[in-house]
Amino acid sequence: IFDTIEFLKTGAKICVISFHSLEDRIVKNIFRDGARNEKLRIITKKPIVPKNEEICYNSRARSAKLRVAERI
């Protein structure tokens, strides 16, 4: 992910879906480091998770977390 950020143009957004807590922690830390270095602006302070309706329809979605950041 970190290398991908370097290829983004200013104003481009990066969206990452993680399915495991370890993956989510890695994404969260990379986004946080990018924000500290003034390369990213975190759009989602907390991850977006599926609603109960979607989990009932698709049980595999229950662990999904979406994080979004923008290149500055």
Tab-separated table of N, CA and C in Angstrom:
chain	number	residue	atom	x	y	z
A	1	ILE	N	0.831	-1.191	0.000
A	1	ILE	CA	0.000	0.000	0.000
A	1	ILE	C	0.873	1.251	0.000
A	2	PHE	N	1.949	1.231	0.778
A	2	PHE	CA	2.786	2.427	0.902
A	2	PHE	C	3.350	2.837	-0.447
A	3	ASP	N	3.778	1.866	-1.260
A	3	ASP	CA	4.298	2.184	-2.588
A	3	ASP	C	3.203	2.747	-3.491
A	4	THR	N	1.995	2.268	-3.329
A	4	THR	CA	0.871	2.727	-4.139
A	4	THR	C	0.585	4.206	-3.903
A	5	ILE	N	0.742	4.657	-2.675
A	5	ILE	CA	0.484	6.052	-2.336
A	5	ILE	C	1.382	6.978	-3.140
A	6	GLU	N	2.603	6.572	-3.381
A	6	GLU	CA	3.552	7.398	-4.131
A	6	GLU	C	3.100	7.600	-5.582
A	7	PHE	N	2.350	6.656	-6.139
A	7	PHE	CA	1.902	6.749	-7.526
A	7	PHE	C	0.623	7.557	-7.689
A	8	LEU	N	-0.063	7.856	-6.603
A	8	LEU	CA	-1.319	8.600	-6.678
A	8	LEU	C	-1.061	10.060	-7.006
A	9	LYS	N	-1.930	10.626	-7.820
A	9	LYS	CA	-1.880	12.054	-8.101
A	9	LYS	C	-2.553	12.797	-6.961
A	10	THR	N	-2.270	14.071	-6.841
A	10	THR	CA	-2.895	14.895	-5.815
A	10	THR	C	-4.406	14.890	-6.005
A	11	GLY	N	-5.122	14.634	-4.931
A	11	GLY	CA	-6.583	14.585	-4.973
A	11	GLY	C	-7.147	13.197	-5.215
A	12	ALA	N	-6.286	12.237	-5.577
A	12	ALA	CA	-6.760	10.871	-5.803
A	12	ALA	C	-7.076	10.207	-4.467
A	13	LYS	N	-8.037	9.308	-4.490
A	13	LYS	CA	-8.430	8.606	-3.272
A	13	LYS	C	-8.007	7.153	-3.347
A	14	ILE	N	-7.639	6.602	-2.210
A	14	ILE	CA	-7.311	5.184	-2.110
A	14	ILE	C	-8.283	4.554	-1.123
A	15	CYS	N	-8.912	3.456	-1.545
A	15	CYS	CA	-9.884	2.732	-0.720
A	15	CYS	C	-9.365	1.316	-0.527
A	16	VAL	N	-9.343	0.857	0.719
A	16	VAL	CA	-8.836	-0.471	1.017
A	16	VAL	C	-9.869	-1.218	1.847
A	17	ILE	N	-10.212	-2.432	1.409
A	17	ILE	CA	-11.099	-3.297	2.177
A	17	ILE	C	-10.235	-4.385	2.806
A	18	SER	N	-10.347	-4.531	4.121
A	18	SER	CA	-9.605	-5.581	4.813
A	18	SER	C	-10.614	-6.542	5.438
A	19	PHE	N	-10.215	-7.798	5.554
A	19	PHE	CA	-11.101	-8.828	6.092
A	19	PHE	C	-10.579	-9.430	7.388
A	20	HIS	N	-9.378	-9.069	7.795
A	20	HIS	CA	-8.793	-9.592	9.026
A	20	HIS	C	-8.247	-8.426	9.848
A	21	SER	N	-8.229	-8.592	11.142
A	21	SER	CA	-7.785	-7.506	12.018
A	21	SER	C	-6.331	-7.132	11.772
A	22	LEU	N	-5.488	-8.102	11.441
A	22	LEU	CA	-4.089	-7.802	11.159
A	22	LEU	C	-3.962	-6.932	9.910
A	23	GLU	N	-4.722	-7.278	8.880
A	23	GLU	CA	-4.714	-6.459	7.657
A	23	GLU	C	-5.199	-5.051	7.962
A	24	ASP	N	-6.260	-4.945	8.751
A	24	ASP	CA	-6.824	-3.636	9.064
A	24	ASP	C	-5.832	-2.783	9.845
A	25	ARG	N	-5.114	-3.380	10.755
A	25	ARG	CA	-4.119	-2.643	11.537
A	25	ARG	C	-3.014	-2.112	10.623
A	26	ILE	N	-2.579	-2.917	9.660
A	26	ILE	CA	-1.538	-2.482	8.724
A	26	ILE	C	-2.020	-1.278	7.914
A	27	VAL	N	-3.241	-1.366	7.382
A	27	VAL	CA	-3.803	-0.265	6.596
A	27	VAL	C	-3.935	0.976	7.464
A	28	LYS	N	-4.453	0.811	8.671
A	28	LYS	CA	-4.637	1.940	9.586
A	28	LYS	C	-3.311	2.632	9.888
A	29	ASN	N	-2.280	1.859	10.150
A	29	ASN	CA	-0.966	2.434	10.465
A	29	ASN	C	-0.350	3.139	9.258
A	30	ILE	N	-0.503	2.565	8.075
A	30	ILE	CA	0.039	3.200	6.870
A	30	ILE	C	-0.681	4.511	6.592
A	31	PHE	N	-2.006	4.518	6.735
A	31	PHE	CA	-2.764	5.753	6.542
A	31	PHE	C	-2.365	6.792	7.580
A	32	ARG	N	-2.196	6.375	8.817
A	32	ARG	CA	-1.816	7.308	9.878
A	32	ARG	C	-0.431	7.893	9.621
A	33	ASP	N	0.519	7.046	9.209
A	33	ASP	CA	1.860	7.537	8.895
A	33	ASP	C	1.831	8.502	7.710
A	34	GLY	N	1.013	8.197	6.702
A	34	GLY	CA	0.874	9.093	5.554
A	34	GLY	C	0.297	10.433	5.957
A	35	ALA	N	-0.631	10.429	6.906
A	35	ALA	CA	-1.218	11.679	7.384
A	35	ALA	C	-0.193	12.491	8.176
A	36	ARG	N	0.633	11.823	8.957
A	36	ARG	CA	1.678	12.526	9.721
A	36	ARG	C	2.710	13.154	8.800
A	37	ASN	N	3.022	12.469	7.704
A	37	ASN	CA	4.005	12.976	6.741
A	37	ASN	C	3.380	13.930	5.733
A	38	GLU	N	2.111	14.262	5.945
A	38	GLU	CA	1.371	15.186	5.091
A	38	GLU	C	1.303	14.721	3.638
A	39	LYS	N	1.184	13.417	3.437
A	39	LYS	CA	0.985	12.856	2.107
A	39	LYS	C	-0.466	12.430	1.910
A	40	LEU	N	-1.165	12.134	3.012
A	40	LEU	CA	-2.544	11.668	2.953
A	40	LEU	C	-3.433	12.471	3.886
A	41	ARG	N	-4.709	12.517	3.536
A	41	ARG	CA	-5.734	13.035	4.437
A	41	ARG	C	-6.721	11.899	4.626
A	42	ILE	N	-6.873	11.443	5.854
A	42	ILE	CA	-7.759	10.327	6.143
A	42	ILE	C	-9.202	10.819	6.057
A	43	ILE	N	-10.000	10.161	5.222
A	43	ILE	CA	-11.397	10.545	5.041
A	43	ILE	C	-12.287	9.821	6.047
A	44	THR	N	-12.027	8.549	6.277
A	44	THR	CA	-12.821	7.775	7.238
A	44	THR	C	-12.036	7.647	8.531
A	45	LYS	N	-12.456	8.368	9.556
A	45	LYS	CA	-11.752	8.291	10.847
A	45	LYS	C	-11.898	6.897	11.450
A	46	LYS	N	-13.081	6.328	11.310
A	46	LYS	CA	-13.323	4.953	11.747
A	46	LYS	C	-13.702	4.158	10.502
A	47	PRO	N	-13.384	2.863	10.469
A	47	PRO	CA	-13.688	2.087	9.269
A	47	PRO	C	-15.191	1.965	9.040
A	48	ILE	N	-15.553	1.845	7.786
A	48	ILE	CA	-16.941	1.613	7.412
A	48	ILE	C	-17.155	0.105	7.428
A	49	VAL	N	-18.147	-0.342	8.180
A	49	VAL	CA	-18.438	-1.771	8.309
A	49	VAL	C	-19.818	-2.049	7.714
A	50	PRO	N	-20.083	-3.296	7.318
A	50	PRO	CA	-21.380	-3.612	6.712
A	50	PRO	C	-22.518	-3.535	7.724
A	51	LYS	N	-23.692	-3.208	7.225
A	51	LYS	CA	-24.882	-3.141	8.068
A	51	LYS	C	-25.428	-4.544	8.298
A	52	ASN	N	-26.275	-4.686	9.275
A	52	ASN	CA	-26.846	-5.997	9.613
A	52	ASN	C	-27.580	-6.614	8.429
A	53	GLU	N	-28.243	-5.792	7.634
A	53	GLU	CA	-28.962	-6.289	6.460
A	53	GLU	C	-28.013	-6.988	5.491
A	54	GLU	N	-26.859	-6.375	5.265
A	54	GLU	CA	-25.886	-6.984	4.345
A	54	GLU	C	-25.287	-8.248	4.942
A	55	ILE	N	-25.050	-8.254	6.236
A	55	ILE	CA	-24.485	-9.438	6.886
A	55	ILE	C	-25.451	-10.612	6.792
A	56	CYS	N	-26.752	-10.347	6.922
A	56	CYS	CA	-27.751	-11.412	6.777
A	56	CYS	C	-27.751	-11.967	5.358
A	57	TYR	N	-27.580	-11.090	4.389
A	57	TYR	CA	-27.572	-11.497	2.986
A	57	TYR	C	-26.245	-12.164	2.604
A	58	ASN	N	-25.125	-11.651	3.123
A	58	ASN	CA	-23.789	-12.146	2.788
A	58	ASN	C	-22.987	-12.278	4.078
A	59	SER	N	-22.961	-13.442	4.650
A	59	SER	CA	-22.331	-13.641	5.961
A	59	SER	C	-20.822	-13.406	5.943
A	60	ARG	N	-20.181	-13.541	4.793
A	60	ARG	CA	-18.735	-13.318	4.722
A	60	ARG	C	-18.364	-11.841	4.864
A	61	ALA	N	-19.320	-10.974	4.694
A	61	ALA	CA	-19.062	-9.534	4.772
A	61	ALA	C	-18.920	-9.054	6.211
A	62	ARG	N	-19.234	-9.881	7.193
A	62	ARG	CA	-19.267	-9.425	8.585
A	62	ARG	C	-17.924	-8.911	9.088
A	63	SER	N	-16.830	-9.390	8.543
A	63	SER	CA	-15.523	-8.948	9.025
A	63	SER	C	-14.894	-7.863	8.142
A	64	ALA	N	-15.572	-7.445	7.096
A	64	ALA	CA	-15.014	-6.461	6.164
A	64	ALA	C	-14.987	-5.070	6.782
A	65	LYS	N	-13.901	-4.350	6.520
A	65	LYS	CA	-13.757	-2.959	6.960
A	65	LYS	C	-13.182	-2.150	5.808
A	66	LEU	N	-13.795	-1.018	5.543
A	66	LEU	CA	-13.380	-0.148	4.451
A	66	LEU	C	-12.753	1.113	5.029
A	67	ARG	N	-11.559	1.450	4.554
A	67	ARG	CA	-10.880	2.686	4.955
A	67	ARG	C	-10.557	3.478	3.688
A	68	VAL	N	-10.694	4.810	3.778
A	68	VAL	CA	-10.488	5.678	2.625
A	68	VAL	C	-9.577	6.826	3.014
A	69	ALA	N	-8.640	7.162	2.125
A	69	ALA	CA	-7.752	8.309	2.332
A	69	ALA	C	-7.553	9.015	0.992
A	70	GLU	N	-7.139	10.275	1.065
A	70	GLU	CA	-6.942	11.090	-0.130
A	70	GLU	C	-5.509	11.608	-0.161
A	71	ARG	N	-4.895	11.584	-1.327
A	71	ARG	CA	-3.537	12.092	-1.518
A	71	ARG	C	-3.574	13.619	-1.511
A	72	ILE	N	-2.689	14.241	-0.726
A	72	ILE	CA	-2.617	15.702	-0.705
A	72	ILE	C	-1.260	16.174	-1.177
